[in-house]
Amino acid sequence: MEISRRSIDLGGTPFLGSLREFRSQRLELLLRIASECGELGRFRIGPLRVWAVSSANLAHRVLVEHADAFIKSRGLSKIARPMLGDGLLTSEHDKHSRQRKLVAP
């Protein structure tokens, strides 16, 4: 999978990373990631490293063509799953695929 690169890491403050921007100016943050990092960027929300895909082509390759090669973060499963349940956001592989098909038009 070839990815056009600039700087993959966005940076941010030493402890919080991009947490403040993520909470108050999420769209601006995502646009800045696309502008500064290209189609794949990484930023931090506190101690968590988050990847942002800014290309429809790359998102399709990651989420559909190579879905089995990627797992969601441990933080997402440990923190979000107890609060949100085992839904589309937190589920993996076959379960995620079934749920995605249910919500598709």
mmCIF file of N, CA and C in Angstrom:
data_model
loop_
_atom_site.group_PDB
_atom_site.id
_atom_site.type_symbol
_atom_site.label_atom_id
_atom_site.label_comp_id
_atom_site.label_asym_id
_atom_site.label_seq_id
_atom_site.Cartn_x
_atom_site.Cartn_y
_atom_site.Cartn_z
ATOM 1 N N MET A 1 0.854 -1.156 0.000
ATOM 2 C CA MET A 1 0.000 0.000 0.000
ATOM 3 C C MET A 1 0.904 1.224 0.000
ATOM 4 N N GLU A 2 0.899 1.977 -1.075
ATOM 5 C CA GLU A 2 1.744 3.164 -1.169
ATOM 6 C C GLU A 2 0.984 4.388 -0.694
ATOM 7 N N ILE A 3 1.648 5.213 0.093
ATOM 8 C CA ILE A 3 1.028 6.392 0.674
ATOM 9 C C ILE A 3 1.891 7.597 0.350
ATOM 10 N N SER A 4 1.254 8.667 -0.160
ATOM 11 C CA SER A 4 2.022 9.887 -0.365
ATOM 12 C C SER A 4 2.278 10.504 1.000
ATOM 13 N N ARG A 5 3.526 10.883 1.258
ATOM 14 C CA ARG A 5 3.886 11.346 2.594
ATOM 15 C C ARG A 5 4.388 12.773 2.568
ATOM 16 N N ARG A 6 4.086 13.425 3.622
ATOM 17 C CA ARG A 6 4.751 14.650 4.025
ATOM 18 C C ARG A 6 5.216 14.326 5.421
ATOM 19 N N SER A 7 4.797 15.056 6.397
ATOM 20 C CA SER A 7 5.090 14.710 7.785
ATOM 21 C C SER A 7 3.906 13.918 8.303
ATOM 22 N N ILE A 8 4.114 12.711 8.813
ATOM 23 C CA ILE A 8 3.000 11.909 9.317
ATOM 24 C C ILE A 8 2.552 12.402 10.686
ATOM 25 N N ASP A 9 3.468 12.895 11.517
ATOM 26 C CA ASP A 9 3.114 13.346 12.868
ATOM 27 C C ASP A 9 2.750 14.820 12.871
ATOM 28 N N LEU A 10 1.617 15.125 13.469
ATOM 29 C CA LEU A 10 1.154 16.509 13.541
ATOM 30 C C LEU A 10 1.867 17.283 14.636
ATOM 31 N N GLY A 11 2.218 16.630 15.705
ATOM 32 C CA GLY A 11 2.837 17.341 16.829
ATOM 33 C C GLY A 11 1.764 17.739 17.827
ATOM 34 N N GLY A 12 1.998 18.758 18.594
ATOM 35 C CA GLY A 12 1.058 19.207 19.606
ATOM 36 C C GLY A 12 1.798 19.521 20.889
ATOM 37 N N THR A 13 1.065 19.837 21.921
ATOM 38 C CA THR A 13 1.707 20.149 23.196
ATOM 39 C C THR A 13 2.261 18.865 23.816
ATOM 40 N N PRO A 14 3.286 18.984 24.662
ATOM 41 C CA PRO A 14 3.941 17.779 25.191
ATOM 42 C C PRO A 14 3.015 16.790 25.901
ATOM 43 N N PHE A 15 2.127 17.240 26.740
ATOM 44 C CA PHE A 15 1.299 16.302 27.504
ATOM 45 C C PHE A 15 -0.056 16.050 26.849
ATOM 46 N N LEU A 16 -0.718 17.091 26.379
ATOM 47 C CA LEU A 16 -2.076 16.964 25.846
ATOM 48 C C LEU A 16 -2.138 16.630 24.362
ATOM 49 N N GLY A 17 -1.045 16.839 23.637
ATOM 50 C CA GLY A 17 -1.088 16.629 22.198
ATOM 51 C C GLY A 17 -2.041 17.620 21.560
ATOM 52 N N SER A 18 -3.027 17.134 20.840
ATOM 53 C CA SER A 18 -4.014 17.981 20.166
ATOM 54 C C SER A 18 -5.381 17.905 20.836
ATOM 55 N N LEU A 19 -5.412 17.548 22.118
ATOM 56 C CA LEU A 19 -6.678 17.347 22.824
ATOM 57 C C LEU A 19 -7.565 18.590 22.793
ATOM 58 N N ARG A 20 -7.017 19.731 23.120
ATOM 59 C CA ARG A 20 -7.832 20.958 23.140
ATOM 60 C C ARG A 20 -8.438 21.249 21.786
ATOM 61 N N GLU A 21 -7.622 21.147 20.757
ATOM 62 C CA GLU A 21 -8.097 21.388 19.390
ATOM 63 C C GLU A 21 -9.136 20.345 18.983
ATOM 64 N N PHE A 22 -8.929 19.102 19.375
ATOM 65 C CA PHE A 22 -9.872 18.028 19.055
ATOM 66 C C PHE A 22 -11.233 18.287 19.696
ATOM 67 N N ARG A 23 -11.229 18.813 20.912
ATOM 68 C CA ARG A 23 -12.489 19.074 21.623
ATOM 69 C C ARG A 23 -13.214 20.305 21.109
ATOM 70 N N SER A 24 -12.480 21.358 20.765
ATOM 71 C CA SER A 24 -13.148 22.621 20.443
ATOM 72 C C SER A 24 -13.159 22.977 18.962
ATOM 73 N N GLN A 25 -12.216 22.448 18.195
ATOM 74 C CA GLN A 25 -12.117 22.802 16.772
ATOM 75 C C GLN A 25 -11.782 21.562 15.937
ATOM 76 N N ARG A 26 -12.629 20.544 16.043
ATOM 77 C CA ARG A 26 -12.336 19.251 15.423
ATOM 78 C C ARG A 26 -12.196 19.346 13.899
ATOM 79 N N LEU A 27 -13.098 20.045 13.241
ATOM 80 C CA LEU A 27 -13.017 20.148 11.782
ATOM 81 C C LEU A 27 -11.723 20.837 11.356
ATOM 82 N N GLU A 28 -11.369 21.925 12.034
ATOM 83 C CA GLU A 28 -10.132 22.630 11.715
ATOM 84 C C GLU A 28 -8.919 21.730 11.927
ATOM 85 N N LEU A 29 -8.947 20.917 12.990
ATOM 86 C CA LEU A 29 -7.857 19.985 13.258
ATOM 87 C C LEU A 29 -7.734 18.971 12.121
ATOM 88 N N LEU A 30 -8.847 18.390 11.706
ATOM 89 C CA LEU A 30 -8.803 17.391 10.636
ATOM 90 C C LEU A 30 -8.353 18.003 9.311
ATOM 91 N N LEU A 31 -8.762 19.233 9.046
ATOM 92 C CA LEU A 31 -8.305 19.920 7.830
ATOM 93 C C LEU A 31 -6.806 20.210 7.902
ATOM 94 N N ARG A 32 -6.327 20.575 9.083
ATOM 95 C CA ARG A 32 -4.892 20.836 9.255
ATOM 96 C C ARG A 32 -4.079 19.551 9.090
ATOM 97 N N ILE A 33 -4.603 18.446 9.603
ATOM 98 C CA ILE A 33 -3.919 17.160 9.434
ATOM 99 C C ILE A 33 -3.802 16.826 7.950
ATOM 100 N N ALA A 34 -4.891 16.989 7.213
ATOM 101 C CA ALA A 34 -4.866 16.713 5.775
ATOM 102 C C ALA A 34 -3.875 17.621 5.061
ATOM 103 N N SER A 35 -3.841 18.883 5.445
ATOM 104 C CA SER A 35 -2.957 19.854 4.808
ATOM 105 C C SER A 35 -1.486 19.595 5.128
ATOM 106 N N GLU A 36 -1.189 19.351 6.402
ATOM 107 C CA GLU A 36 0.204 19.215 6.832
ATOM 108 C C GLU A 36 0.760 17.804 6.695
ATOM 109 N N CYS A 37 -0.093 16.792 6.820
ATOM 110 C CA CYS A 37 0.386 15.405 6.849
ATOM 111 C C CYS A 37 0.080 14.639 5.575
ATOM 112 N N GLY A 38 -0.815 15.126 4.750
ATOM 113 C CA GLY A 38 -1.187 14.375 3.562
ATOM 114 C C GLY A 38 -2.343 13.439 3.844
ATOM 115 N N GLU A 39 -2.389 12.330 3.115
ATOM 116 C CA GLU A 39 -3.551 11.443 3.231
ATOM 117 C C GLU A 39 -3.539 10.569 4.484
ATOM 118 N N LEU A 40 -2.440 10.537 5.206
ATOM 119 C CA LEU A 40 -2.363 9.771 6.446
ATOM 120 C C LEU A 40 -1.585 10.582 7.473
ATOM 121 N N GLY A 41 -2.236 10.886 8.578
ATOM 122 C CA GLY A 41 -1.584 11.680 9.614
ATOM 123 C C GLY A 41 -1.800 11.064 10.977
ATOM 124 N N ARG A 42 -0.874 11.352 11.877
ATOM 125 C CA ARG A 42 -0.975 10.835 13.238
ATOM 126 C C ARG A 42 -0.918 12.024 14.190
ATOM 127 N N PHE A 43 -1.798 11.995 15.196
ATOM 128 C CA PHE A 43 -1.789 13.032 16.211
ATOM 129 C C PHE A 43 -2.073 12.397 17.550
ATOM 130 N N ARG A 44 -1.894 13.163 18.619
ATOM 131 C CA ARG A 44 -2.100 12.630 19.948
ATOM 132 C C ARG A 44 -3.273 13.322 20.619
ATOM 133 N N ILE A 45 -4.041 12.543 21.364
ATOM 134 C CA ILE A 45 -5.070 13.057 22.260
ATOM 135 C C ILE A 45 -4.639 12.554 23.632
ATOM 136 N N GLY A 46 -3.933 13.407 24.365
ATOM 137 C CA GLY A 46 -3.321 12.967 25.608
ATOM 138 C C GLY A 46 -2.313 11.877 25.289
ATOM 139 N N PRO A 47 -2.368 10.725 25.974
ATOM 140 C CA PRO A 47 -1.398 9.661 25.721
ATOM 141 C C PRO A 47 -1.740 8.788 24.507
ATOM 142 N N LEU A 48 -2.934 8.950 23.943
ATOM 143 C CA LEU A 48 -3.351 8.105 22.817
ATOM 144 C C LEU A 48 -2.846 8.652 21.486
ATOM 145 N N ARG A 49 -2.321 7.769 20.661
ATOM 146 C CA ARG A 49 -1.932 8.139 19.295
ATOM 147 C C ARG A 49 -3.089 7.774 18.379
ATOM 148 N N VAL A 50 -3.505 8.737 17.572
ATOM 149 C CA VAL A 50 -4.661 8.557 16.700
ATOM 150 C C VAL A 50 -4.224 8.758 15.258
ATOM 151 N N TRP A 51 -4.671 7.878 14.378
ATOM 152 C CA TRP A 51 -4.388 8.012 12.946
ATOM 153 C C TRP A 51 -5.597 8.622 12.264
ATOM 154 N N ALA A 52 -5.369 9.547 11.363
ATOM 155 C CA ALA A 52 -6.439 10.172 10.589
ATOM 156 C C ALA A 52 -6.169 9.926 9.112
ATOM 157 N N VAL A 53 -7.139 9.379 8.417
ATOM 158 C CA VAL A 53 -7.046 9.125 6.985
ATOM 159 C C VAL A 53 -7.821 10.226 6.280
ATOM 160 N N SER A 54 -7.151 10.951 5.385
ATOM 161 C CA SER A 54 -7.764 12.101 4.722
ATOM 162 C C SER A 54 -8.046 11.859 3.250
ATOM 163 N N SER A 55 -7.944 10.631 2.813
ATOM 164 C CA SER A 55 -8.147 10.288 1.411
ATOM 165 C C SER A 55 -9.216 9.201 1.311
ATOM 166 N N ALA A 56 -10.213 9.424 0.469
ATOM 167 C CA ALA A 56 -11.272 8.428 0.283
ATOM 168 C C ALA A 56 -10.697 7.112 -0.237
ATOM 169 N N ASN A 57 -9.735 7.209 -1.130
ATOM 170 C CA ASN A 57 -9.093 6.021 -1.692
ATOM 171 C C ASN A 57 -8.395 5.207 -0.613
ATOM 172 N N LEU A 58 -7.620 5.883 0.220
ATOM 173 C CA LEU A 58 -6.905 5.196 1.294
ATOM 174 C C LEU A 58 -7.880 4.656 2.339
ATOM 175 N N ALA A 59 -8.920 5.405 2.663
ATOM 176 C CA ALA A 59 -9.928 4.933 3.620
ATOM 177 C C ALA A 59 -10.572 3.648 3.112
ATOM 178 N N HIS A 60 -10.875 3.579 1.825
ATOM 179 C CA HIS A 60 -11.463 2.364 1.249
ATOM 180 C C HIS A 60 -10.484 1.189 1.354
ATOM 181 N N ARG A 61 -9.219 1.460 1.053
ATOM 182 C CA ARG A 61 -8.228 0.379 1.135
ATOM 183 C C ARG A 61 -8.084 -0.126 2.559
ATOM 184 N N VAL A 62 -8.056 0.791 3.528
ATOM 185 C CA VAL A 62 -7.894 0.388 4.932
ATOM 186 C C VAL A 62 -9.143 -0.310 5.456
ATOM 187 N N LEU A 63 -10.311 0.297 5.237
ATOM 188 C CA LEU A 63 -11.545 -0.193 5.857
ATOM 189 C C LEU A 63 -12.192 -1.365 5.130
ATOM 190 N N VAL A 64 -11.919 -1.508 3.833
ATOM 191 C CA VAL A 64 -12.577 -2.570 3.059
ATOM 192 C C VAL A 64 -11.572 -3.610 2.561
ATOM 193 N N GLU A 65 -10.598 -3.163 1.771
ATOM 194 C CA GLU A 65 -9.690 -4.121 1.136
ATOM 195 C C GLU A 65 -8.748 -4.809 2.120
ATOM 196 N N HIS A 66 -8.285 -4.084 3.126
ATOM 197 C CA HIS A 66 -7.309 -4.638 4.074
ATOM 198 C C HIS A 66 -7.819 -4.586 5.515
ATOM 199 N N ALA A 67 -9.104 -4.697 5.696
ATOM 200 C CA ALA A 67 -9.705 -4.545 7.027
ATOM 201 C C ALA A 67 -9.146 -5.535 8.041
ATOM 202 N N ASP A 68 -8.833 -6.741 7.627
ATOM 203 C CA ASP A 68 -8.333 -7.748 8.565
ATOM 204 C C ASP A 68 -6.928 -7.447 9.066
ATOM 205 N N ALA A 69 -6.201 -6.585 8.367
ATOM 206 C CA ALA A 69 -4.835 -6.254 8.764
ATOM 207 C C ALA A 69 -4.787 -5.168 9.832
ATOM 208 N N PHE A 70 -5.908 -4.530 10.103
ATOM 209 C CA PHE A 70 -5.935 -3.419 11.048
ATOM 210 C C PHE A 70 -6.818 -3.759 12.240
ATOM 211 N N ILE A 71 -6.383 -3.331 13.406
ATOM 212 C CA ILE A 71 -7.197 -3.494 14.605
ATOM 213 C C ILE A 71 -7.417 -2.120 15.225
ATOM 214 N N LYS A 72 -8.488 -1.994 15.959
ATOM 215 C CA LYS A 72 -8.752 -0.747 16.660
ATOM 216 C C LYS A 72 -7.895 -0.710 17.913
ATOM 217 N N SER A 73 -7.677 0.444 18.437
ATOM 218 C CA SER A 73 -6.750 0.592 19.560
ATOM 219 C C SER A 73 -7.255 -0.116 20.814
ATOM 220 N N ARG A 74 -6.319 -0.490 21.665
ATOM 221 C CA ARG A 74 -6.675 -1.094 22.951
ATOM 222 C C ARG A 74 -7.460 -0.102 23.784
ATOM 223 N N GLY A 75 -7.093 1.176 23.689
ATOM 224 C CA GLY A 75 -7.800 2.213 24.442
ATOM 225 C C GLY A 75 -9.256 2.282 24.059
ATOM 226 N N LEU A 76 -9.532 2.166 22.764
ATOM 227 C CA LEU A 76 -10.918 2.204 22.297
ATOM 228 C C LEU A 76 -11.696 1.034 22.870
ATOM 229 N N SER A 77 -11.103 -0.148 22.854
ATOM 230 C CA SER A 77 -11.836 -1.307 23.364
ATOM 231 C C SER A 77 -11.964 -1.284 24.880
ATOM 232 N N LYS A 78 -10.960 -0.771 25.583
ATOM 233 C CA LYS A 78 -11.031 -0.751 27.048
ATOM 234 C C LYS A 78 -11.886 0.391 27.586
ATOM 235 N N ILE A 79 -11.858 1.532 26.913
ATOM 236 C CA ILE A 79 -12.567 2.710 27.408
ATOM 237 C C ILE A 79 -13.943 2.858 26.760
ATOM 238 N N ALA A 80 -13.995 2.814 25.438
ATOM 239 C CA ALA A 80 -15.249 3.096 24.730
ATOM 240 C C ALA A 80 -16.231 1.931 24.749
ATOM 241 N N ARG A 81 -15.745 0.708 24.620
ATOM 242 C CA ARG A 81 -16.655 -0.442 24.545
ATOM 243 C C ARG A 81 -17.544 -0.566 25.777
ATOM 244 N N PRO A 82 -17.019 -0.424 27.003
ATOM 245 C CA PRO A 82 -17.915 -0.500 28.165
ATOM 246 C C PRO A 82 -18.987 0.596 28.169
ATOM 247 N N MET A 83 -18.657 1.773 27.632
ATOM 248 C CA MET A 83 -19.625 2.878 27.616
ATOM 249 C C MET A 83 -20.580 2.795 26.428
ATOM 250 N N LEU A 84 -20.054 2.394 25.255
ATOM 251 C CA LEU A 84 -20.837 2.427 24.021
ATOM 252 C C LEU A 84 -21.374 1.072 23.586
ATOM 253 N N GLY A 85 -20.892 0.006 24.198
ATOM 254 C CA GLY A 85 -21.308 -1.324 23.781
ATOM 255 C C GLY A 85 -20.467 -1.802 22.614
ATOM 256 N N ASP A 86 -20.842 -2.933 22.055
ATOM 257 C CA ASP A 86 -20.090 -3.539 20.961
ATOM 258 C C ASP A 86 -20.740 -3.162 19.638
ATOM 259 N N GLY A 87 -20.739 -1.869 19.337
ATOM 260 C CA GLY A 87 -21.382 -1.354 18.136
ATOM 261 C C GLY A 87 -20.415 -1.172 16.986
ATOM 262 N N LEU A 88 -20.841 -0.438 15.998
ATOM 263 C CA LEU A 88 -20.061 -0.220 14.784
ATOM 264 C C LEU A 88 -18.711 0.428 15.083
ATOM 265 N N LEU A 89 -18.691 1.375 16.004
ATOM 266 C CA LEU A 89 -17.449 2.068 16.341
ATOM 267 C C LEU A 89 -16.445 1.161 17.037
ATOM 268 N N THR A 90 -16.902 0.265 17.874
ATOM 269 C CA THR A 90 -15.985 -0.515 18.708
ATOM 270 C C THR A 90 -15.790 -1.962 18.258
ATOM 271 N N SER A 91 -16.619 -2.469 17.370
ATOM 272 C CA SER A 91 -16.493 -3.878 16.965
ATOM 273 C C SER A 91 -15.392 -4.057 15.919
ATOM 274 N N GLU A 92 -14.992 -5.303 15.719
ATOM 275 C CA GLU A 92 -13.908 -5.641 14.793
ATOM 276 C C GLU A 92 -14.345 -6.720 13.809
ATOM 277 N N HIS A 93 -13.656 -6.803 12.719
ATOM 278 C CA HIS A 93 -13.699 -7.852 11.707
ATOM 279 C C HIS A 93 -15.115 -8.277 11.299
ATOM 280 N N ASP A 94 -15.488 -9.565 11.481
ATOM 281 C CA ASP A 94 -16.774 -10.066 10.983
ATOM 282 C C ASP A 94 -17.963 -9.343 11.615
ATOM 283 N N LYS A 95 -17.889 -9.109 12.906
ATOM 284 C CA LYS A 95 -18.981 -8.405 13.583
ATOM 285 C C LYS A 95 -19.126 -6.983 13.031
ATOM 286 N N HIS A 96 -18.006 -6.308 12.816
ATOM 287 C CA HIS A 96 -18.035 -4.957 12.251
ATOM 288 C C HIS A 96 -18.617 -4.988 10.836
ATOM 289 N N SER A 97 -18.220 -5.969 10.057
ATOM 290 C CA SER A 97 -18.714 -6.092 8.684
ATOM 291 C C SER A 97 -20.235 -6.283 8.658
ATOM 292 N N ARG A 98 -20.754 -7.153 9.525
ATOM 293 C CA ARG A 98 -22.204 -7.359 9.594
ATOM 294 C C ARG A 98 -22.917 -6.071 9.993
ATOM 295 N N GLN A 99 -22.390 -5.381 10.994
ATOM 296 C CA GLN A 99 -23.015 -4.140 11.456
ATOM 297 C C GLN A 99 -22.949 -3.051 10.386
ATOM 298 N N ARG A 100 -21.849 -2.977 9.673
ATOM 299 C CA ARG A 100 -21.695 -1.982 8.604
ATOM 300 C C ARG A 100 -22.734 -2.218 7.506
ATOM 301 N N LYS A 101 -22.979 -3.488 7.176
ATOM 302 C CA LYS A 101 -23.982 -3.806 6.151
ATOM 303 C C LYS A 101 -25.389 -3.457 6.607
ATOM 304 N N LEU A 102 -25.646 -3.578 7.910
ATOM 305 C CA LEU A 102 -26.972 -3.222 8.436
ATOM 306 C C LEU A 102 -27.273 -1.736 8.327
ATOM 307 N N VAL A 103 -26.246 -0.893 8.480
ATOM 308 C CA VAL A 103 -26.485 0.552 8.442
ATOM 309 C C VAL A 103 -26.318 1.132 7.040
ATOM 310 N N ALA A 104 -25.849 0.334 6.091
ATOM 311 C CA ALA A 104 -25.681 0.813 4.718
ATOM 312 C C ALA A 104 -27.047 1.059 4.085
ATOM 313 N N PRO A 105 -27.144 2.052 3.213
ATOM 314 C CA PRO A 105 -28.451 2.328 2.570
ATOM 315 C C PRO A 105 -28.917 1.177 1.701
#
